[in-house]
XYZ file of C-alpha atoms in Angstrom:
575
model
C 14.731 10.976 13.900
C 13.355 9.807 10.615
C 11.886 6.358 11.140
C 10.030 5.955 7.852
C 7.260 4.235 9.763
C 4.389 2.849 7.826
C 1.607 5.100 9.038
C -1.160 3.485 11.014
C -4.060 2.364 8.907
C -6.642 4.703 10.338
C -10.083 3.214 10.020
C -11.896 6.502 9.919
C -11.379 9.097 7.258
C -9.201 11.385 5.241
C -10.031 14.888 6.445
C -9.295 16.330 3.027
C -11.756 14.186 1.107
C -14.897 13.381 3.048
C -17.337 12.274 0.346
C -19.652 12.361 -1.494
C -19.144 12.056 -5.242
C -21.861 13.360 -7.540
C -23.970 10.782 -9.330
C -22.878 11.846 -12.777
C -19.159 11.591 -12.037
C -17.598 8.574 -13.767
C -15.855 5.935 -11.721
C -12.085 6.384 -11.830
C -10.033 3.435 -12.905
C -7.635 2.296 -10.225
C -4.097 1.641 -11.361
C -1.887 -0.845 -9.612
C 1.620 0.453 -8.846
C 4.070 -0.579 -11.548
C 7.726 -1.245 -11.002
C 9.593 1.595 -12.673
C 13.281 1.758 -13.341
C 15.199 4.852 -12.375
C 18.671 6.080 -12.929
C 20.913 9.032 -12.340
C 24.378 10.501 -12.195
C 25.283 13.927 -10.897
C 23.293 17.060 -11.370
C 25.228 17.833 -14.509
C 23.364 18.150 -17.799
C 24.218 15.350 -20.189
C 26.019 16.614 -23.273
C 23.841 16.326 -26.340
C 26.665 14.868 -28.408
C 27.309 12.063 -25.910
C 26.575 8.650 -27.263
C 24.266 6.480 -25.223
C 24.207 2.764 -25.376
C 21.557 0.907 -23.517
C 21.292 -2.598 -22.368
C 18.290 -3.640 -20.358
C 18.525 -6.874 -18.495
C 15.572 -8.315 -16.716
C 16.262 -11.160 -14.370
C 13.434 -13.393 -13.237
C 13.667 -14.130 -9.562
C 11.385 -15.595 -7.001
C 8.777 -12.947 -6.236
C 9.223 -11.564 -2.789
C 6.091 -11.473 -0.715
C 7.671 -11.070 2.670
C 5.366 -10.998 5.653
C 7.477 -8.363 7.375
C 5.226 -5.794 8.917
C 7.166 -2.823 7.755
C 9.122 -3.723 4.686
C 9.786 -0.766 2.501
C 7.254 -0.319 -0.218
C 7.555 1.166 -3.680
C 4.727 3.280 -4.949
C 4.797 4.348 -8.572
C 1.966 6.807 -8.834
C 1.076 8.898 -11.808
C 0.607 12.474 -10.652
C -2.871 12.471 -12.094
C -4.105 9.062 -10.982
C -7.079 8.852 -8.620
C -8.568 6.260 -6.299
C -11.331 4.172 -7.808
C -14.737 5.238 -6.647
C -17.174 2.502 -5.537
C -20.957 2.604 -5.232
C -23.608 2.095 -2.577
C -27.279 1.246 -2.130
C -29.977 0.513 0.475
C -33.482 -0.964 0.774
C -36.477 -1.605 2.978
C -36.512 -3.996 5.969
C -38.393 -3.993 9.280
C -37.845 -6.691 11.936
C -37.961 -7.720 15.606
C -34.723 -7.664 17.609
C -32.418 -10.534 18.313
C -29.598 -10.188 20.793
C -26.174 -11.112 19.601
C -22.862 -10.838 21.368
C -19.855 -10.127 19.216
C -16.369 -11.453 19.760
C -13.171 -9.476 19.768
C -13.214 -6.758 17.141
C -10.278 -5.403 15.211
C -9.837 -1.650 15.443
C -7.912 -1.222 12.219
C -10.149 -3.261 9.948
C -10.748 -0.706 7.235
C -8.194 1.391 5.379
C -8.499 5.109 4.817
C -9.322 4.345 1.197
C -12.813 3.249 2.188
C -13.614 6.674 3.435
C -12.447 8.344 0.278
C -14.943 6.616 -1.948
C -17.968 4.789 -0.690
C -20.529 7.545 -0.285
C -20.902 7.473 -4.031
C -23.012 4.397 -3.300
C -25.555 6.707 -1.742
C -25.317 9.119 -4.639
C -25.243 7.137 -7.839
C -26.583 3.630 -7.511
C -29.592 4.503 -5.413
C -30.616 6.837 -8.209
C -31.959 3.696 -9.887
C -33.878 2.373 -6.903
C -37.672 2.131 -6.720
C -40.029 3.202 -3.969
C -40.444 -0.397 -2.795
C -36.691 -0.716 -2.332
C -36.323 2.191 0.052
C -36.223 1.684 3.802
C -36.784 3.673 6.924
C -33.259 4.636 7.941
C -34.393 5.756 11.393
C -34.997 2.193 12.524
C -32.512 0.967 15.157
C -30.131 -1.660 13.792
C -27.472 -1.852 16.513
C -26.891 -0.702 20.068
C -23.479 -0.250 21.657
C -24.139 0.213 25.334
C -26.500 3.168 25.528
C -25.836 4.245 21.934
C -28.490 3.456 19.348
C -27.273 3.131 15.774
C -29.828 3.437 13.008
C -30.131 1.475 9.789
C -29.026 4.615 7.965
C -25.747 4.791 9.852
C -25.187 1.053 9.572
C -25.624 1.171 5.797
C -23.408 4.251 5.620
C -20.566 2.125 7.029
C -21.628 -0.951 5.089
C -20.953 1.108 1.957
C -17.376 1.715 3.022
C -16.656 -1.874 3.933
C -18.244 -3.287 0.800
C -16.391 -0.712 -1.307
C -13.104 -1.707 0.272
C -13.546 -5.359 -0.577
C -14.796 -4.546 -4.068
C -11.958 -2.151 -4.915
C -9.053 -4.030 -3.389
C -10.160 -7.610 -3.913
C -12.304 -7.173 -7.000
C -11.204 -10.434 -8.602
C -12.169 -12.376 -5.464
C -15.041 -10.112 -4.418
C -17.701 -12.714 -5.208
C -15.938 -15.183 -2.908
C -16.030 -12.900 0.152
C -18.734 -14.100 2.569
C -21.474 -11.569 3.111
C -21.294 -12.285 6.832
C -17.702 -11.075 6.861
C -18.708 -7.729 5.358
C -21.570 -7.407 7.847
C -19.294 -8.264 10.752
C -16.645 -5.778 9.665
C -19.329 -3.124 9.289
C -20.572 -3.807 12.799
C -17.060 -3.549 14.203
C -16.403 -0.368 12.286
C -19.436 1.550 13.429
C -19.116 0.219 16.990
C -15.597 1.555 17.220
C -16.569 4.862 15.683
C -19.342 5.219 18.225
C -17.070 4.282 21.131
C -14.287 6.609 19.999
C -16.757 9.406 19.441
C -17.995 9.093 23.011
C -14.420 9.150 24.304
C -13.693 12.207 22.185
C -16.755 14.102 23.405
C -15.919 13.253 27.019
C -12.416 14.615 26.437
C -13.801 17.866 25.067
C -13.141 17.250 21.375
C -15.218 19.175 18.858
C -14.985 20.182 15.229
C -12.973 23.244 14.349
C -14.278 25.865 11.944
C -11.927 24.410 9.350
C -13.400 20.940 9.889
C -16.915 22.264 9.489
C -15.976 24.154 6.339
C -14.493 20.989 4.871
C -17.670 19.050 5.595
C -19.763 21.854 4.096
C -17.664 21.663 0.962
C -18.114 17.922 0.692
C -21.839 18.135 1.291
C -22.028 20.255 -1.848
C -21.639 16.990 -3.715
C -25.247 16.176 -2.923
C -26.378 19.536 -4.218
C -24.504 18.869 -7.447
C -26.063 15.414 -7.699
C -29.526 16.900 -7.195
C -28.896 19.529 -9.857
C -27.723 16.823 -12.244
C -31.037 15.045 -11.615
C -33.036 18.284 -12.039
C -34.604 18.040 -8.576
C -34.242 19.908 -5.292
C -31.821 18.624 -2.672
C -34.696 17.704 -0.347
C -36.492 15.792 -3.092
C -33.276 14.114 -4.116
C -32.565 12.919 -0.586
C -36.134 11.771 0.015
C -36.328 9.979 -3.306
C -32.981 8.256 -3.178
C -32.335 7.576 0.497
C -35.703 6.509 1.783
C -38.429 7.812 4.043
C -37.133 9.951 6.864
C -33.627 10.235 5.440
C -32.255 13.776 5.385
C -29.131 15.537 4.303
C -28.505 16.402 7.944
C -28.283 12.699 8.758
C -25.392 12.368 6.343
C -23.780 15.436 7.851
C -24.153 13.890 11.295
C -22.298 10.755 10.202
C -19.497 12.802 8.693
C -19.158 14.973 11.791
C -19.161 11.966 14.097
C -16.525 10.384 11.896
C -14.357 13.507 11.988
C -14.481 13.939 15.771
C -13.731 10.269 16.397
C -10.824 10.420 13.970
C -9.269 13.460 15.639
C -9.359 11.734 19.008
C -7.982 8.453 17.689
C -5.167 10.147 15.799
C -4.141 12.130 18.886
C -4.081 8.972 20.997
C -1.982 7.111 18.446
C 0.398 10.055 18.058
C 0.809 10.263 21.821
C 1.682 6.581 22.072
C 4.149 6.939 19.207
C 5.804 9.989 20.799
C 6.144 8.224 24.151
C 7.625 5.194 22.433
C 10.250 7.314 20.690
C 11.288 8.743 24.054
C 11.934 5.272 25.469
C 15.181 3.332 25.132
C 14.517 2.732 21.457
C 18.008 1.843 20.266
C 18.486 -0.875 22.885
C 14.980 -2.246 22.418
C 15.378 -2.447 18.645
C 18.686 -4.300 18.919
C 17.260 -6.781 21.431
C 14.178 -7.408 19.280
C 16.345 -7.906 16.214
C 18.603 -10.444 17.920
C 15.596 -12.355 19.191
C 14.115 -12.664 15.678
C 17.007 -12.012 13.305
C 15.858 -14.578 10.729
C 12.739 -12.427 10.200
C 14.746 -9.352 9.254
C 17.839 -10.710 7.491
C 18.310 -11.282 3.778
C 19.618 -14.466 2.196
C 22.774 -14.512 0.096
C 22.369 -17.873 -1.623
C 22.551 -19.166 -5.180
C 21.415 -22.531 -6.479
C 21.519 -24.857 -9.435
C 19.093 -27.612 -10.314
C 18.798 -30.938 -12.134
C 15.681 -32.639 -13.481
C 14.877 -35.444 -11.059
C 13.640 -37.617 -13.929
C 17.253 -37.844 -15.062
C 18.726 -40.932 -13.398
C 21.954 -38.980 -12.857
C 20.297 -35.971 -11.206
C 21.184 -36.833 -7.622
C 24.648 -38.005 -8.646
C 25.298 -34.721 -10.469
C 24.027 -32.640 -7.549
C 26.273 -34.473 -5.108
C 29.197 -34.053 -7.535
C 28.668 -30.279 -7.533
C 28.697 -30.197 -3.725
C 31.837 -32.353 -3.652
C 33.577 -30.033 -6.139
C 32.671 -27.025 -3.981
C 34.052 -28.709 -0.892
C 37.142 -29.520 -2.922
C 37.826 -25.842 -3.404
C 36.056 -24.956 -6.656
C 33.815 -21.937 -6.969
C 30.086 -22.502 -7.386
C 30.213 -21.729 -11.109
C 33.294 -23.854 -11.737
C 31.784 -26.732 -9.760
C 28.710 -26.706 -12.009
C 30.798 -26.478 -15.162
C 32.912 -29.423 -14.024
C 29.748 -31.534 -13.818
C 27.414 -30.068 -16.413
C 29.527 -27.791 -18.578
C 27.024 -24.904 -18.594
C 26.460 -23.093 -15.300
C 24.245 -20.210 -16.429
C 21.356 -22.259 -17.848
C 20.750 -24.237 -14.648
C 21.567 -21.700 -11.921
C 19.682 -18.910 -10.247
C 19.715 -16.812 -7.082
C 17.801 -16.371 -3.823
C 19.985 -13.464 -2.745
C 18.115 -10.491 -1.325
C 15.057 -12.471 -0.237
C 13.591 -12.938 3.233
C 12.976 -16.282 4.864
C 9.206 -16.044 4.528
C 9.454 -15.262 0.811
C 11.778 -18.208 0.161
C 9.596 -20.533 2.213
C 6.364 -19.474 0.499
C 7.586 -19.087 -3.081
C 10.541 -21.421 -3.411
C 10.926 -24.168 -0.828
C 10.358 -24.371 2.916
C 13.218 -26.808 3.476
C 15.573 -24.460 1.643
C 14.469 -21.561 3.841
C 15.111 -23.567 6.990
C 18.599 -24.543 5.802
C 19.569 -21.003 4.832
C 18.310 -19.414 8.058
C 19.240 -22.154 10.536
C 20.563 -20.645 13.779
C 22.590 -22.434 16.446
C 22.335 -22.125 20.239
C 24.729 -19.173 20.212
C 22.456 -17.209 17.910
C 24.730 -17.550 14.879
C 23.823 -18.855 11.438
C 24.921 -22.434 10.862
C 25.395 -22.282 7.105
C 27.731 -19.418 6.350
C 30.050 -18.591 3.474
C 30.867 -21.612 1.317
C 28.232 -23.951 2.782
C 26.445 -26.189 0.272
C 23.729 -28.840 0.372
C 21.297 -30.723 -1.844
C 17.552 -31.159 -1.588
C 14.826 -32.593 -3.786
C 11.430 -30.990 -4.287
C 8.834 -30.850 -7.036
C 10.663 -33.175 -9.355
C 13.890 -31.191 -9.148
C 17.162 -31.842 -7.313
C 18.686 -28.576 -6.070
C 22.144 -27.594 -4.941
C 22.135 -24.619 -2.562
C 25.316 -22.600 -2.108
C 25.774 -19.831 0.469
C 27.841 -16.905 -0.757
C 27.536 -15.611 2.798
C 25.395 -16.130 5.871
C 22.155 -14.122 5.959
C 22.701 -10.487 6.929
C 20.736 -7.433 7.964
C 18.957 -5.497 5.260
C 21.191 -2.447 5.396
C 19.738 -0.609 2.424
C 18.713 2.994 3.170
C 15.176 3.760 1.965
C 14.673 6.912 -0.075
C 11.752 8.560 -1.789
C 12.032 9.945 -5.303
C 9.958 12.017 -7.662
C 11.134 11.842 -11.232
C 10.361 12.601 -14.824
C 11.250 9.817 -17.242
C 12.020 10.685 -20.864
C 11.923 7.630 -23.105
C 13.514 7.139 -26.502
C 10.992 6.803 -29.307
C 10.796 3.410 -30.985
C 9.416 4.872 -34.206
C 12.405 4.524 -36.545
C 10.362 4.927 -39.717
C 11.541 8.524 -40.147
C 14.685 8.837 -38.003
C 17.532 6.480 -37.268
C 18.058 4.949 -33.842
C 20.917 7.327 -33.112
C 18.816 10.306 -34.124
C 16.001 9.164 -31.836
C 18.435 8.894 -28.921
C 19.720 12.406 -29.582
C 16.121 13.624 -29.747
C 15.357 12.125 -26.313
C 18.581 13.584 -24.908
C 17.695 17.012 -26.242
C 14.219 16.767 -24.715
C 15.705 15.735 -21.361
C 18.166 18.648 -21.363
C 15.422 21.095 -22.256
C 13.164 19.885 -19.443
C 16.039 19.859 -16.963
C 16.856 23.464 -17.853
C 13.223 24.389 -17.227
C 13.306 22.856 -13.754
C 16.537 24.643 -12.865
C 14.755 27.944 -13.451
C 12.461 27.165 -10.497
C 13.309 27.480 -6.795
C 14.195 23.746 -6.887
C 11.936 22.700 -4.000
C 9.852 19.533 -3.763
C 6.735 21.589 -4.463
C 8.379 23.152 -7.510
C 9.365 19.730 -8.819
C 5.836 18.415 -8.358
C 4.470 21.318 -10.372
C 7.188 20.839 -12.979
C 6.421 17.115 -13.183
C 2.714 17.750 -13.747
C 3.529 20.031 -16.634
C 6.046 17.591 -18.108
C 3.568 14.732 -17.802
C 1.241 16.545 -20.185
C 3.778 16.276 -23.013
C 1.919 15.279 -26.175
C 4.636 12.959 -27.448
C 3.686 10.267 -24.952
C 7.375 9.706 -24.207
C 7.474 11.700 -20.971
C 6.110 10.270 -17.745
C 6.059 11.756 -14.237
C 6.254 9.278 -11.381
C 6.724 9.206 -7.636
C 8.314 6.356 -5.666
C 8.402 6.097 -1.886
C 10.725 4.140 0.394
C 12.720 2.428 -2.328
C 16.211 0.966 -1.995
C 19.202 0.357 -4.252
C 18.650 -3.393 -4.405
C 18.941 -3.936 -8.138
C 15.230 -3.599 -8.829
C 15.689 -0.193 -10.480
C 17.918 1.070 -13.231
C 21.558 0.784 -12.237
C 22.448 4.402 -12.923
C 19.603 5.690 -10.783
C 20.471 3.334 -7.955
C 24.100 4.414 -8.098
C 23.047 8.031 -7.771
C 20.540 7.489 -4.980
C 22.984 5.348 -2.955
C 25.835 7.842 -3.035
C 27.147 8.822 0.382
C 25.737 12.085 1.666
C 22.608 11.918 -0.458
C 19.891 14.094 1.095
C 16.395 15.396 0.511
C 16.406 18.169 -2.074
C 19.132 16.636 -4.252
C 18.313 16.414 -7.935
C 19.977 15.335 -11.145
C 19.579 14.516 -14.806
C 20.588 10.893 -15.262
C 21.130 8.836 -18.354
C 19.711 5.424 -17.590
C 21.169 2.088 -18.431
C 17.778 1.211 -19.879
C 18.080 3.952 -22.498
C 15.711 6.438 -20.878
C 16.670 9.734 -19.265
C 15.592 10.644 -15.744
C 15.218 13.981 -14.033
C 15.269 12.846 -10.417
C 14.398 14.741 -7.236
C 15.091 13.224 -3.818
C 12.114 13.971 -1.557
C 13.223 12.012 1.534
C 16.086 9.902 2.865
C 15.734 7.648 5.886
C 18.220 8.054 8.720
C 18.072 4.318 9.359
C 18.365 1.166 7.244
C 15.481 -1.117 6.354
C 16.158 -3.671 9.106
C 16.045 -0.979 11.804
C 12.867 0.567 10.450
C 11.220 -2.851 10.260
C 12.062 -3.790 13.850
C 11.157 -0.345 15.148
C 7.819 -0.420 13.420
C 7.044 -3.900 14.743
C 7.672 -2.714 18.291
C 5.616 0.428 17.782
C 2.710 -1.522 16.306
C 2.765 -3.764 19.382
C 2.401 -0.665 21.576
C -0.501 0.619 19.498
C -2.189 -2.769 19.506
C -1.934 -2.976 23.288
C -3.978 0.218 23.555
C -6.436 -1.034 20.950
C -6.917 -4.353 22.734
C -7.611 -2.600 26.012
C -10.008 -0.223 24.308
C -11.838 -3.059 22.556
C -12.217 -5.031 25.781
C -14.475 -2.316 27.137
C -16.966 -2.556 24.269
C -16.993 -6.055 22.807
C -19.707 -7.272 25.193
C -21.887 -4.195 24.711
C -22.768 -4.736 21.057
C -26.320 -5.891 20.326
C -27.430 -6.151 16.713
C -30.892 -6.549 15.253
C -29.939 -9.219 12.761
C -33.240 -9.273 10.927
C -33.176 -5.541 10.304
C -29.568 -5.740 9.141
C -30.169 -8.767 6.914
C -33.145 -7.140 5.224
C -31.223 -3.908 4.690
C -28.260 -5.747 3.202
C -30.561 -7.762 0.953
C -31.961 -4.472 -0.293
C -28.403 -3.250 -0.852
C -27.673 -6.234 -3.082
C -30.940 -5.953 -4.986
C -30.493 -2.284 -5.797
C -26.885 -2.893 -6.729
C -28.010 -5.573 -9.196
C -30.677 -3.257 -10.619
C -28.034 -0.581 -11.180
C -25.887 -2.809 -13.386
């Protein structure tokens, strides 16, 4: 079965990219995913003499920030984009020990992204440190039971945590308490240590392939040393402090890798066992118990300025007209004359999104459930409410319903029409884009038409010098009106499967060469409930695991505080 589960947020590492980044490598700029419109028809080439008319309509709606654990996500990623690379630093700090007991610690605190970037802190920023800022990394900073964790290892993880907050919350980074970063670092390394011990006890060890990957990544330090015109040993001694060696870094990476392999196997085992259970029945029961979490509203509304003395009267008149048999639009026109200028929609939104971004009272009315488990306000129901200086009329087209959209994943090449009409007419520019699209489509059809072939084709197309061709990839998207209508029509056709492709003329004027990389076997609501249940199973294991270690953590706060102070000082010096 294809569950389209959001993969667990492993707190360890990506085996294919285990640091470090050379000091002279520029920091990549991180791009936020952008909503892209897509469209398609059949896999027939569009005739070059066809006329294309385009009308793009953008409708402003309440932004949906649903708190559903496993809502489908759209990722528009340029084939050549890279994760932003953060930086890291350390400094000197001796100190006596102070015992400290930590509370419950969250196993999945840090995303994989941390582990893809932060070692650059060790490589680039420390290059600017002075002798007085270096510390002895062999000093013990934390103990977890019988395990002693050095300052070097603590700061290794501090780099990841700090990088995570900096990269993903950069605008609010200055507002994040330093104690939170320290605490998350402590939790992270404590869990790594505990998982590593479990892995070793279970006989886990690095494969030759794992070792080769680590060797390859360690070459980054050699490259950094060469860029600085010093030997690797001198580079490490100069930039990481007295007693710090390249082998220490290798040790951290190896420990990380072994712990990750064990954790991933445990999580996979739990997931496999869960899939073998009575999943269908459990999902249905969980849905019925919390249906308002998973259903979508189908409600429209109109509004009147509350400063108008007739606002409430007009709102009540609209409701009365609806109850008298008029449609929502006709009821508004009967009172106000113009329905479009004062009406909008909440259709397709979840309860949490409506409550957070529109009005909590409205959300409660829309999703009210009676003792029998049925929605109270179904088709044709209407009410008024006042909030924020506005009097609203809510009208239910239908009761809330399950999100039955089928998620799909698409790779596509978008060919835009040039807007430079200084030389050619608009019609000529459209024909030019159509010709380009047909030419590219013909090139793809010469391949073996696999996902890999399309990815390679897309990379090549993305390099087009005109700037009008863009290769994108979107995962777990649905035909909910957020993409170009032609593309959504194509992707929602019955029988659509992975491997399907087409050249589509979009309603927005662009042309799309689309390749379907995946199609879920289940709708969004099912995937969301399933994932919630699975996450509960995973969390149960995590909670039990944590319980065995939370009282065994002892940190030397003075050593840690001094080291972190050094981190901040060197970071400031590197600006």
